[in-house]
Coordinates of C-alpha atoms in Angstrom, one line a residue:
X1 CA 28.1 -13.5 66.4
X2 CA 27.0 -14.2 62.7
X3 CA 23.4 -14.0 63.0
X4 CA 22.8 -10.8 61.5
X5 CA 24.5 -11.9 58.7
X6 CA 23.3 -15.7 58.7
X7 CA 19.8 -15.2 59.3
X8 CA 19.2 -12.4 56.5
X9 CA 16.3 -12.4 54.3
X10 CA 17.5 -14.7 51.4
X11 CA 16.1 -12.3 49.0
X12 CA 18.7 -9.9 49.3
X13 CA 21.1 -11.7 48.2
X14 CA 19.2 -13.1 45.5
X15 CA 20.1 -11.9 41.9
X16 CA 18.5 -10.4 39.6
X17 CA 19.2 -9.1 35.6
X18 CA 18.1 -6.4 34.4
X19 CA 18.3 -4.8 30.7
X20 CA 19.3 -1.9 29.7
X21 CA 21.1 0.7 27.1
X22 CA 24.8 1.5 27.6
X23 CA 25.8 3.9 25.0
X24 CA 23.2 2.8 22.7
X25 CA 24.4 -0.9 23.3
X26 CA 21.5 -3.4 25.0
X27 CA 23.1 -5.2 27.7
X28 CA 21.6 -6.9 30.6
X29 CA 23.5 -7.0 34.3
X30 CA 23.1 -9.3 36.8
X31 CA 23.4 -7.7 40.6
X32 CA 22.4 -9.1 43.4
X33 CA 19.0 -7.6 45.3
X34 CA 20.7 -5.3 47.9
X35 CA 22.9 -3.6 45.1
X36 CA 19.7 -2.9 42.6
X37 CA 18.1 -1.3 45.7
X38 CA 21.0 0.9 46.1
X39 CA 21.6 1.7 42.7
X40 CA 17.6 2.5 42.7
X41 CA 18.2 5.1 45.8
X42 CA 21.1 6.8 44.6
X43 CA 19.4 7.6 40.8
X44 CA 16.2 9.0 42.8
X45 CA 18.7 10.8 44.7
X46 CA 20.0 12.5 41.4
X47 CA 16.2 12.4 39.8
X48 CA 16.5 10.1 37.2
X49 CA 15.5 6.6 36.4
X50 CA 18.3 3.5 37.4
X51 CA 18.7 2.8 34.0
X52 CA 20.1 6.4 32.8
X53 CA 22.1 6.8 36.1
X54 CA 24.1 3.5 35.1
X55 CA 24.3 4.4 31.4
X56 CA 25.7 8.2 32.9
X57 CA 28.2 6.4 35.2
X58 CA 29.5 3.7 32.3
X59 CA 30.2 6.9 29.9
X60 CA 31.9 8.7 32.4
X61 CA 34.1 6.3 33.7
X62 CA 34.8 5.4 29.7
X63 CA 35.9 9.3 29.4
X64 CA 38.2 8.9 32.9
X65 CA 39.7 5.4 32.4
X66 CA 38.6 3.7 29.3
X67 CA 36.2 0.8 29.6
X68 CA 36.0 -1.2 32.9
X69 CA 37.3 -4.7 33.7
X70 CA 34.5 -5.7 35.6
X71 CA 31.8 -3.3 35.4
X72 CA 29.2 -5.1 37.6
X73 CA 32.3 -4.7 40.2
X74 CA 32.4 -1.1 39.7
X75 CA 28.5 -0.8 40.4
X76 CA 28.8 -3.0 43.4
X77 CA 32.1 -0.7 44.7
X78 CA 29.7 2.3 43.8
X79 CA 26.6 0.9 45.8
X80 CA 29.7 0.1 48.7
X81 CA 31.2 4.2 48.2
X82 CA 27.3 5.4 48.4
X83 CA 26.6 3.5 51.5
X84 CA 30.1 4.9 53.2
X85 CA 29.6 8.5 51.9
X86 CA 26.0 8.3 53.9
X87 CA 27.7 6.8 57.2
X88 CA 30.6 9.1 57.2
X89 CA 30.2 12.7 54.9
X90 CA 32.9 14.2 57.5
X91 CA 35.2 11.7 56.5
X92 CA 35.5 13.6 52.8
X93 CA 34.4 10.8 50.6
X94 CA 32.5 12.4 48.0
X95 CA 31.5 11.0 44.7
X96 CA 33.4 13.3 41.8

C-alpha cells in the first residue's frame, strides 16, 4: 500500500538551504526538495524570481498577522494550499 510513498526518490525529501533577503534581513531557510520546487513554480507563475516571491509573502503576512511562528511552516502550508488550489479551483480555495 505504501510504496508510492516508500519507494520515492530520496532526493525529494532531501533538504536544502537557501539564502536570501527578507526585508532587507539575510536569512537562510532550510525546506526540503519537493517544497523549493513548489515555491520555484508558483514565483514563475507570478513572474518573478523564488527569492522575491518569499520576501513578498513574509511582508505581507507581517502587514496581516505580525511575524510568523514558524515561517518555514507557513511556506510548507503555502506549497500544501498551491498544490490543493491546482487539484480543486471549484472548491473556492484561492490564495488572497
Amino acid at each position: 500500500m505504501c510504496q508510492i510513498f516508500s519507494h520515492q526518490d530520496p532526493d525529494r525529501y532531501a533538504c536544502t538551504t537557501r539564502r536570501l533577503r527578507l526585508n532587507g534581513q539575510s536569512t537562510s531557510i532550510r525546506l526540503e526538495n519537493s517544497f523549493w520546487a513548489i515555491l520555484d513554480t508558483i514565483a514563475e507563475a507570478e513572474g518573478t524570481s523564488t527569492p522575491a516571491f518569499i520576501s513578498t509573502l513574509h511582508s505581507e503576512v507581517l502587514e496581516a498577522r505580525g511575524e510568523p511562528a514558524n515561517f518555514t511552516s507557513l511556506l510548507r502550508c503555502t506549497a500544501l494550499l498551491y498544490i490543493e488550489t491546482q487539484k480543486a479551483p471549484e472548491a473556492g480555495i484561492a490564495a488572497e
